[in-house]
Coordinates of C-alpha atoms in Angstrom, one line a residue:
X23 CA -17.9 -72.7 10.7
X24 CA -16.0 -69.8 11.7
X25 CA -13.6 -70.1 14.9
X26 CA -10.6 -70.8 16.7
X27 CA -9.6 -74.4 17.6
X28 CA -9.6 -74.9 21.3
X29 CA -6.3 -72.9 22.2
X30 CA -5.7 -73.7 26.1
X31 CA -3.0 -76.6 26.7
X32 CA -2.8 -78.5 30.0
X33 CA 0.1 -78.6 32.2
X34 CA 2.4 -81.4 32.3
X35 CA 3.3 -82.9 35.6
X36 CA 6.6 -84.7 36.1
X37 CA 6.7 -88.1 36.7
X38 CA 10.0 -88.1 38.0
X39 CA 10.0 -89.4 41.9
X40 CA 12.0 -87.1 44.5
X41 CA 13.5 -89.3 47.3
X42 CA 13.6 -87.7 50.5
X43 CA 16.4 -90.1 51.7
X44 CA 19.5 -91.0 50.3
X45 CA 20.9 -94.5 50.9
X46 CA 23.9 -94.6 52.2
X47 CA 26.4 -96.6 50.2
X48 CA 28.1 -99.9 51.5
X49 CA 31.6 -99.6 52.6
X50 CA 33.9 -102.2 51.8
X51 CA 36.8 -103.6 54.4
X52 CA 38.9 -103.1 51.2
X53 CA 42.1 -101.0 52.2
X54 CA 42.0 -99.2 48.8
X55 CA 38.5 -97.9 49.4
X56 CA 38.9 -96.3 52.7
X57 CA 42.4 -94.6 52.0
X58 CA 41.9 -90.9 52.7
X59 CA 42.6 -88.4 50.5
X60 CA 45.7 -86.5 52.3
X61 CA 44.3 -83.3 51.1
X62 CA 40.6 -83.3 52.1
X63 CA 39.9 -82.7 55.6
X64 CA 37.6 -85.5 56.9
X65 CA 35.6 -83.2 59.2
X66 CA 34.5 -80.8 56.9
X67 CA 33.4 -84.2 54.1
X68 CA 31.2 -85.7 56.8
X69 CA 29.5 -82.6 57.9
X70 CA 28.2 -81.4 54.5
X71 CA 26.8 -85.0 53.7
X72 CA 24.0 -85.2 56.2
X73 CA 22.3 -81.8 56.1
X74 CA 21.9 -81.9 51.9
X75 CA 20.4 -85.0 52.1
X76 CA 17.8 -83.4 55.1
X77 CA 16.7 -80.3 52.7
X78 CA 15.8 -82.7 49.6
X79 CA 12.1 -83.6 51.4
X80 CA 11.4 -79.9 51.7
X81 CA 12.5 -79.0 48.6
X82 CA 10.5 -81.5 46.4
X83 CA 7.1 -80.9 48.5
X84 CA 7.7 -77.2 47.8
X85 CA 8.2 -78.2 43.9
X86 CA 4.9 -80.1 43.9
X87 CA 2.9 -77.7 45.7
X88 CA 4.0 -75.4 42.4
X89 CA 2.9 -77.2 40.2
X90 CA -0.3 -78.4 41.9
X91 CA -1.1 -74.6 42.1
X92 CA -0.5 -74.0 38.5
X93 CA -2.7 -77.3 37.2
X94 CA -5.3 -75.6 39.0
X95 CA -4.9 -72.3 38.0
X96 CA -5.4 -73.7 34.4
X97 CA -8.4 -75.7 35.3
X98 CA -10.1 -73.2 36.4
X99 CA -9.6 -70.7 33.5
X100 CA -10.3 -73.5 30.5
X101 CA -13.9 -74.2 32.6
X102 CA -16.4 -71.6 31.6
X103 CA -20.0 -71.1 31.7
X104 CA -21.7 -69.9 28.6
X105 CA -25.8 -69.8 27.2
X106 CA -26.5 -71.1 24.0
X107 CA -29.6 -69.7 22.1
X108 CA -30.8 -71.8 19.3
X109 CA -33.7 -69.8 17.1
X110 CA -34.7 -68.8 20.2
X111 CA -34.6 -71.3 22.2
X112 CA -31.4 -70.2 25.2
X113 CA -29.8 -72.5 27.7
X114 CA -26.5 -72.2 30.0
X115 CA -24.0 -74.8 29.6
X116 CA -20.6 -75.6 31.4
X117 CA -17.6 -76.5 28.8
X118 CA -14.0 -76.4 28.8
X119 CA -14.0 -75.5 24.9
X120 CA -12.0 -72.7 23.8
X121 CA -14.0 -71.6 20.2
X122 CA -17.0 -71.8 19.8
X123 CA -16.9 -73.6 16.8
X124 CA -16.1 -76.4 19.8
X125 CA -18.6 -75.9 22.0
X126 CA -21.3 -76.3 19.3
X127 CA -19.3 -79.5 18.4
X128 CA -19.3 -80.9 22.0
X129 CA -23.4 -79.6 22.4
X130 CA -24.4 -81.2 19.2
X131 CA -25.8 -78.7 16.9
X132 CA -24.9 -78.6 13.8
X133 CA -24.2 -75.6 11.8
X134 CA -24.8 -75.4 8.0
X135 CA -23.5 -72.9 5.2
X136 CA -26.2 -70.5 5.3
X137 CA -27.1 -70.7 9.1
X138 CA -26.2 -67.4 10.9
X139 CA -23.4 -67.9 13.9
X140 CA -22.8 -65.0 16.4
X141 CA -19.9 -64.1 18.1
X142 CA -17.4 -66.6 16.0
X143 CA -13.7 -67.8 16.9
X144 CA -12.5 -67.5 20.8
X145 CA -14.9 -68.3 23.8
X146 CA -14.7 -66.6 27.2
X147 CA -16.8 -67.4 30.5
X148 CA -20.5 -65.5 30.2
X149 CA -20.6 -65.3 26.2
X150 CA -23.9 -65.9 24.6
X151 CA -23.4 -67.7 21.4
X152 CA -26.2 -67.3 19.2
X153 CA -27.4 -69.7 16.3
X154 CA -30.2 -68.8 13.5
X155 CA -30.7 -71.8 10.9
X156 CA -31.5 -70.5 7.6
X157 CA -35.4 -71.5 6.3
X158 CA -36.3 -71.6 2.9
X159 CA -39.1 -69.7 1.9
X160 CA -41.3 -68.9 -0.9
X161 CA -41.8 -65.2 -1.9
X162 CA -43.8 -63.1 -4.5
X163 CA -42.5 -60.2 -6.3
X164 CA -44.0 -59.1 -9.4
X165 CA -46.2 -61.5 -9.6
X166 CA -43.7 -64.3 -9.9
X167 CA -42.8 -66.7 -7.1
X168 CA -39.1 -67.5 -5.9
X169 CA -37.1 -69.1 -3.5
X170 CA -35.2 -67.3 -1.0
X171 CA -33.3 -68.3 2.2
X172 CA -33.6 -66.5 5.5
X173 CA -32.2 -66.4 9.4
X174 CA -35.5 -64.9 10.7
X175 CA -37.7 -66.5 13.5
X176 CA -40.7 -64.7 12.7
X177 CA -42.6 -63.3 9.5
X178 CA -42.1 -59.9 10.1
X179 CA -38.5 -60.2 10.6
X180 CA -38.2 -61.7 7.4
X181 CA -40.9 -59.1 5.5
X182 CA -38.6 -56.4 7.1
X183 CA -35.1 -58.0 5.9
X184 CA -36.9 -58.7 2.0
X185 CA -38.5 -55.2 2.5
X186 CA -35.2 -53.4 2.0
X187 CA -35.3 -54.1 -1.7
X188 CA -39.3 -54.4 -2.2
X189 CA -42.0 -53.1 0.1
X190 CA -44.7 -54.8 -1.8
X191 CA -43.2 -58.5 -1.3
X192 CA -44.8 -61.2 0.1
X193 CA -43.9 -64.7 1.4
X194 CA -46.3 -67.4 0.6
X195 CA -47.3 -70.2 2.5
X196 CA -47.5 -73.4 0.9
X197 CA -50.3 -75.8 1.4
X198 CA -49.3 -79.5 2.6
X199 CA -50.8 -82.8 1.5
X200 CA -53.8 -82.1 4.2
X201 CA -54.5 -78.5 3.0
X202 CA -52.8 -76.6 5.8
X203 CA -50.9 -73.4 5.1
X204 CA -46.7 -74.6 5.8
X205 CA -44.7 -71.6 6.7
X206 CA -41.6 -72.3 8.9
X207 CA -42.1 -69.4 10.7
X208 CA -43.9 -67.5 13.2
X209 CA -46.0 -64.7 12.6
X210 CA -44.9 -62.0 15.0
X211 CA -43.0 -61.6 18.0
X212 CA -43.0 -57.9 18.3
X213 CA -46.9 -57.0 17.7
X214 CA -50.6 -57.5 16.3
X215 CA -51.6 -59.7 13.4
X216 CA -54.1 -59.4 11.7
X217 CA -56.0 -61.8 8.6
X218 CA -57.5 -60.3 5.4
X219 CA -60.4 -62.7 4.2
X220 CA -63.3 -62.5 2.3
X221 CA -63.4 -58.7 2.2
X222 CA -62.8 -58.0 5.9
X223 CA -60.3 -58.2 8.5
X224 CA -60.0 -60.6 11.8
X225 CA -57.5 -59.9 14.8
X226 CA -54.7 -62.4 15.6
X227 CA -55.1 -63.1 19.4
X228 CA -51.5 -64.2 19.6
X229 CA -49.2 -63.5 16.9
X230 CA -46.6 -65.8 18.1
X231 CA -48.4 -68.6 16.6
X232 CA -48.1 -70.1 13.0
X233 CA -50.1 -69.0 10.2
X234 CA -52.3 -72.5 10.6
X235 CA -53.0 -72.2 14.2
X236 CA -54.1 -68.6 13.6
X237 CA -56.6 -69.0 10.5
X238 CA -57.4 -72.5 12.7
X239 CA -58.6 -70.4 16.3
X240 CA -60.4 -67.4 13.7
X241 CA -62.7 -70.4 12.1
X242 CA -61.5 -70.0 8.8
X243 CA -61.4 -72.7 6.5
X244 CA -59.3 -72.6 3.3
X245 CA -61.1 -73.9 -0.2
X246 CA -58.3 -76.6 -2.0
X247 CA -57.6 -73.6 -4.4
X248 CA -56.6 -70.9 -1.7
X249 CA -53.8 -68.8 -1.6
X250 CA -52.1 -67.5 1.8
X251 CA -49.5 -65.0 1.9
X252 CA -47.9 -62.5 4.5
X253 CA -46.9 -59.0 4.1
X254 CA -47.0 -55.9 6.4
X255 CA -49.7 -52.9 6.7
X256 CA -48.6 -49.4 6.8
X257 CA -48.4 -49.5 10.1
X258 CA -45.3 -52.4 9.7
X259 CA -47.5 -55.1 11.1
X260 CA -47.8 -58.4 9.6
X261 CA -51.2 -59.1 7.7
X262 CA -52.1 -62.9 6.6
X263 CA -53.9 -62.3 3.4
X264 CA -56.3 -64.7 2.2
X265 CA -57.2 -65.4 -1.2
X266 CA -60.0 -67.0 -2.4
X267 CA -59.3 -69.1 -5.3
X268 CA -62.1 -71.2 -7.9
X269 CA -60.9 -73.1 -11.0
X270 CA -63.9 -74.2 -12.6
X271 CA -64.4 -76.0 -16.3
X272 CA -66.8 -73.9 -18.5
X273 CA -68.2 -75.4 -21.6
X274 CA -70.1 -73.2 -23.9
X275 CA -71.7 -73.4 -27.4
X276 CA -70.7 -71.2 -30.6
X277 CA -72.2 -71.2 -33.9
X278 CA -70.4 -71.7 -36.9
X279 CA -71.5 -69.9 -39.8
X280 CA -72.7 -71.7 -43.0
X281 CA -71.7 -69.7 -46.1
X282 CA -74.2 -69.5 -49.5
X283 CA -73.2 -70.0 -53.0
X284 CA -75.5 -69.7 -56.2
X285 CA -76.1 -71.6 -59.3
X286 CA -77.4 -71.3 -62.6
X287 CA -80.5 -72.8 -63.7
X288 CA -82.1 -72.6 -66.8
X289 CA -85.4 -74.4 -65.8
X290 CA -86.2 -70.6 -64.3
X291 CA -86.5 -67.4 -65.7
X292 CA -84.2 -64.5 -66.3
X293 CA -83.7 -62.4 -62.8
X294 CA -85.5 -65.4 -60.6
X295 CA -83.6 -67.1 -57.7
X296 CA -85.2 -69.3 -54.9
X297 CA -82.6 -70.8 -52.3
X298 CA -82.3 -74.6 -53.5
X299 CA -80.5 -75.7 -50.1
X300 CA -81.6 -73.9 -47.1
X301 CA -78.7 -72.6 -45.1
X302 CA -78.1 -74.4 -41.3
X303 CA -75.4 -73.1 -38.7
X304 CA -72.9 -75.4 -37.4
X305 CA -72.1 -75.7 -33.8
X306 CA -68.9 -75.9 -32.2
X307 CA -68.1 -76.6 -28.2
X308 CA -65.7 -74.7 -26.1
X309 CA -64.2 -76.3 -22.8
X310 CA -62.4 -73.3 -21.1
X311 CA -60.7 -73.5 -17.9
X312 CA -61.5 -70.6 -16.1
X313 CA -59.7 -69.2 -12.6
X314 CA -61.0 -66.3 -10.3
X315 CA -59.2 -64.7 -7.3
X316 CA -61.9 -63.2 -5.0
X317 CA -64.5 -63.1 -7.3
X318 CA -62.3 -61.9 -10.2
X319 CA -61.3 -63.7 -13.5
X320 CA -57.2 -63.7 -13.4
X321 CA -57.0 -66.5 -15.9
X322 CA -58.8 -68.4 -19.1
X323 CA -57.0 -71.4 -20.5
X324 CA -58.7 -73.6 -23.7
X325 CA -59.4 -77.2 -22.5
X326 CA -61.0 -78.3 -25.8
X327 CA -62.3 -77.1 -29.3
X328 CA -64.6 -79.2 -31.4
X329 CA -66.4 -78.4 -34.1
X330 CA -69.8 -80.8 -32.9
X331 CA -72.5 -80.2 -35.7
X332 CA -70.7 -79.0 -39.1
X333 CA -73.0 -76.0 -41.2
X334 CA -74.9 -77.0 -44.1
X335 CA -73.7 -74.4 -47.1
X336 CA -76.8 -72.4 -48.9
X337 CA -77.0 -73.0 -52.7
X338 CA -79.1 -70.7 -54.4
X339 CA -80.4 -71.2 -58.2
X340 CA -80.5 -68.4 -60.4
X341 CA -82.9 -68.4 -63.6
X342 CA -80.8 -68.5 -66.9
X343 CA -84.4 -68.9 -68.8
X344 CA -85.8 -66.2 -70.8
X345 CA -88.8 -64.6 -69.9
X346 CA -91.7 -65.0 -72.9
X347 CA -93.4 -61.7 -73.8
X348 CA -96.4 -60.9 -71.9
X349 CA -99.2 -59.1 -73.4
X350 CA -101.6 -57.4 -71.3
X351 CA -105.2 -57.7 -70.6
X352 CA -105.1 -53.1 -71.6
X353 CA -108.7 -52.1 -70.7
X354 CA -110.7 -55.2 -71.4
X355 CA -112.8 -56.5 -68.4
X356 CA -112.1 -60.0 -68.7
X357 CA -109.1 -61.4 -67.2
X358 CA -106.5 -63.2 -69.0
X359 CA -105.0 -66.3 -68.6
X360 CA -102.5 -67.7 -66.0
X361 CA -99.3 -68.7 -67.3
X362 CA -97.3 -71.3 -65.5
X363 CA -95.8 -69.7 -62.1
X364 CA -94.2 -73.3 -60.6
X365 CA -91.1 -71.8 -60.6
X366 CA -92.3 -69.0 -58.4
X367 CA -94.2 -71.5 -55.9
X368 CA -91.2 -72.3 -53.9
X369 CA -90.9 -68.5 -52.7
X370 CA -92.8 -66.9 -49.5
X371 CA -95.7 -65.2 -50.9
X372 CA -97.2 -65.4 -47.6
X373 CA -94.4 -62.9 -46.0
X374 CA -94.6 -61.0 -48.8
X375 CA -98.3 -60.3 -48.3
X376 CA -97.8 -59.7 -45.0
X377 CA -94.9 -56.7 -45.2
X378 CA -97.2 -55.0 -48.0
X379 CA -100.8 -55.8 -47.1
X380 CA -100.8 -56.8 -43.2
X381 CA -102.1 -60.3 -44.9
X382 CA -105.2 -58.3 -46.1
X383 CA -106.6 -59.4 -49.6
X384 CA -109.2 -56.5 -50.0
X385 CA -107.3 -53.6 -48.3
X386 CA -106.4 -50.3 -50.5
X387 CA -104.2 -47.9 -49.6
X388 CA -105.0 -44.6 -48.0
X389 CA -104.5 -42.7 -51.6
X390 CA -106.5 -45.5 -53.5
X391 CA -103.9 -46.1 -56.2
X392 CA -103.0 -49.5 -53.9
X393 CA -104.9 -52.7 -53.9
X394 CA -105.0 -56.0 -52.1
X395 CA -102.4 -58.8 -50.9
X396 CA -99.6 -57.8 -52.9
X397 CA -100.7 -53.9 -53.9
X398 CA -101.1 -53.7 -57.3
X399 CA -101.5 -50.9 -59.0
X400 CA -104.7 -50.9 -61.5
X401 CA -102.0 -50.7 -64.7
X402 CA -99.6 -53.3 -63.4
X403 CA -102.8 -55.8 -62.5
X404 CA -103.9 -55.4 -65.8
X405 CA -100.9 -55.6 -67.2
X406 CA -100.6 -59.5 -66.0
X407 CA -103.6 -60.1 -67.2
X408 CA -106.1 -59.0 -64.2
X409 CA -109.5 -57.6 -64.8
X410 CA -111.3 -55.1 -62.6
X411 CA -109.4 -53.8 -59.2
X412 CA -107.0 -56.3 -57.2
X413 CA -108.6 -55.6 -54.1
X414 CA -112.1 -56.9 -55.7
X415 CA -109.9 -60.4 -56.8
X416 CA -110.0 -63.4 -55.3
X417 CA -106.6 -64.1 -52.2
X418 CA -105.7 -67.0 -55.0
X419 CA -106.0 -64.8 -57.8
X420 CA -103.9 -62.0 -56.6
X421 CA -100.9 -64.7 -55.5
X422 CA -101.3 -66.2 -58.9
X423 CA -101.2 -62.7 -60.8
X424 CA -98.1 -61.9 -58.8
X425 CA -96.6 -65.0 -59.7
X426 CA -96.9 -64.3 -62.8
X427 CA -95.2 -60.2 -62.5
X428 CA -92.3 -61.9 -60.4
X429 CA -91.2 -64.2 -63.4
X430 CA -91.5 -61.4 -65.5
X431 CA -89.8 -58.4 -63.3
X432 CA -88.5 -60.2 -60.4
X433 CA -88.7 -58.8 -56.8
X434 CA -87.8 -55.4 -57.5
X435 CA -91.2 -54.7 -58.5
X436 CA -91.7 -54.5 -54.5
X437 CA -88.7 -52.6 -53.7
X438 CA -89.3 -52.8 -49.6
X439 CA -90.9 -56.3 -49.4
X440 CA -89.2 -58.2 -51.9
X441 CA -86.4 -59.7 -50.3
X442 CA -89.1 -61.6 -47.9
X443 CA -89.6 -63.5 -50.7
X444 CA -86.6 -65.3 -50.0
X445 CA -87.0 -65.8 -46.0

């Protein structure tokens, strides 16, 4: 604490007592003591004796009076009347301090490091001696959040003081155990408030109120998420900005890919596959926590990633077998035989029909070279032992037949529809 000691010293008054008579000594019958000095002439002795001792009473009521005069002389100059104003709250007091580093001692308040003391060191009669405790508040600056200490009474004071090295900071109001905004500060004392929620805007009444009291008498309630912060307009008022905050836990599904792998198999012919394991996709879950400020996403954190149904791999076997030679029916009218086409029964016929007939077993194609489920032409039906057109053949016949000209040329021998044959 800054300051003089108290520097005015009281007067000291004598204690010695002044008597205004003096006794008069005993004489003695003793021949020795009243022998007179030759020299001194007796008139003269007696005379000067009686009027000295007449002026001492004068004399030591004049002496007194002095320094009755000067003890109140320097009573009256140590008393002094002064106001105190602490954080803006003044009162006058009477002291006899000298500093004011006494006068707060003798008044009680008590004066820290960072508090703000004004004037310091002597005190005179009329001085105002200011005191501003410091408050610790929590600011925003680039998105990060700090501690900072400050003499203001009111928010805008302290947005003005924090201003001069960043117009865009704000101070944040914490939220207490029951949800209220804490700020140890008022909002204005110098002009309009005004509180930014949900989009619009809402006039303080009375800025010199606290940021609960004000969001308390404009009805608005605060979610256990919500953000509160002050900073000033561009007109230098102080705004209480509202932010809506939502943390929710999102869980979510993905699927996990199965992958395909092929084997040999040498029960099936040359340039034949069929998918031996069907393919199935995993699952995983995804528990995200997710956070939005008014409505916006500002933050995704992962809660939890498990893998909860693990894929089934596709095999697919491919025919090592050689294919016998196939000799065609040529031009005669009677069908041949049907070889053995098990090895082709596992594979969709009935898609494959579909994409090159529409499912029709008598349809030809607009240029009649075309014919039935699978459309033959007249050479390759005959050439897998068919008799007479496709399209005239029974829907059993023709699957059979084209059985028989996928174990011998494989799915290429429908060059649009073939891979349905594996769906």
């Amino acid at each position: 604490m800054p300051g003089n000691h108290d520097g005015w010293s009281p007067v000291t008054f004598s204690t010695r007592i002044v008597r205004p008579f003096a006794r008069q000594r005993a004489t003695s019958s003793d021949a020795t003591d009243s022998t007179v000095d030759p020299t001194t002439n007796p008139s003269t002795e007696n005379q000067g004796g009686r009027p000295g001792r007449r002026l001492a009473l004068p004399a030591a009521i004049a002496a007194g009076a002095l320094v009755l005069a000067g003890g109140t002389a320097a009573f009256a100059h140590a008393h002094k009347t002064v106001t105190i104003d602490v954080d803006g709250q003044a009162r006058e007091v009477s002291t006899f301090s000298g500093s004011v580093e006494g006068l707060l001692d003798d008044e009680g308040v008590v004066v820290a490091e960072r508090d703000a003391v004004s004037p310091t060191g002597g005190l005179s009669d009329g001085d105002v001696v200011t005191v501003r405790h410091a408050r610790e508040v929590t600011v925003a600056q680039d998105g990060k959040e700090r501690t900072v200490w400050t003499t203001a009474l009111t928010a805008d004071e302290a947005l003005d003081l924090l201003a001069v090295r960043d117009p865009a900071v704000q101070i944040v109001a914490s939220r207490s155990g029951g949800g209220r905004p804490e700020l140890a500060l008022d909002l204005s004392l110098r002009g309009p408030a005004t509180i930014v929620v949900d989009g619009g805007e809402v006039a303080v009444d009375d800025a010199r109120t606290t940021v609960a009291d004000a969001l308390e008498s404009a009805g608005i309630e605060l979610g256990a998420y919500d953000t509160v912060a002050l900073d000033n307009d561009d007109s230098g008022d102080v705004r209480v900005v509202v932010q809506r905050v939502t943390i929710q836990t999102v869980t979510r599904t993905e699927e996990v890919a199965f992958s395909s792998s092929t084997k040999d198999d040498a029960s099936r012919y040359q340039g034949t596959k069929v998918v031996a394991t069907k393919g199935v996709a995993g699952a995983r879950t995804i528990v995200e926590r997710v956070t939005t400020v008014d409505g916006k996403e500002t933050a995704r954190v992962l809660v939890a990633d498990t893998q909860t149904r693990n894929p089934v791999d596709e095999v697919v076997a491919v025919g090592t077998k050689k294919r016998p030679v196939t000799t065609g029916g040529g031009g005669s009218g009677k069908a041949g035989p049907i070889g053995d086409t098990r090895d082709a029964d596992s594979l969709n016929w009935a898609a494959l029909a579909k994409c090159e007939s529409g499912g029709n077993p008598s349809i030809v194609s607009a240029n009649g070279l075309y014919h039935g489920l699978y459309q033959f032409s007249v050479g390759t039906w005959r050439s897998v032992g068919g008799a007479g057109l496709p399209s005239q053949a029974s829907p059993a016949e023709q699957t059979s037949r084209a059985k028989m000209l996928y174990l011998r040329s494989g799915a290429g021998q429908w060059p649009h529809c073939g891979p349905r044959l594996f769906s």
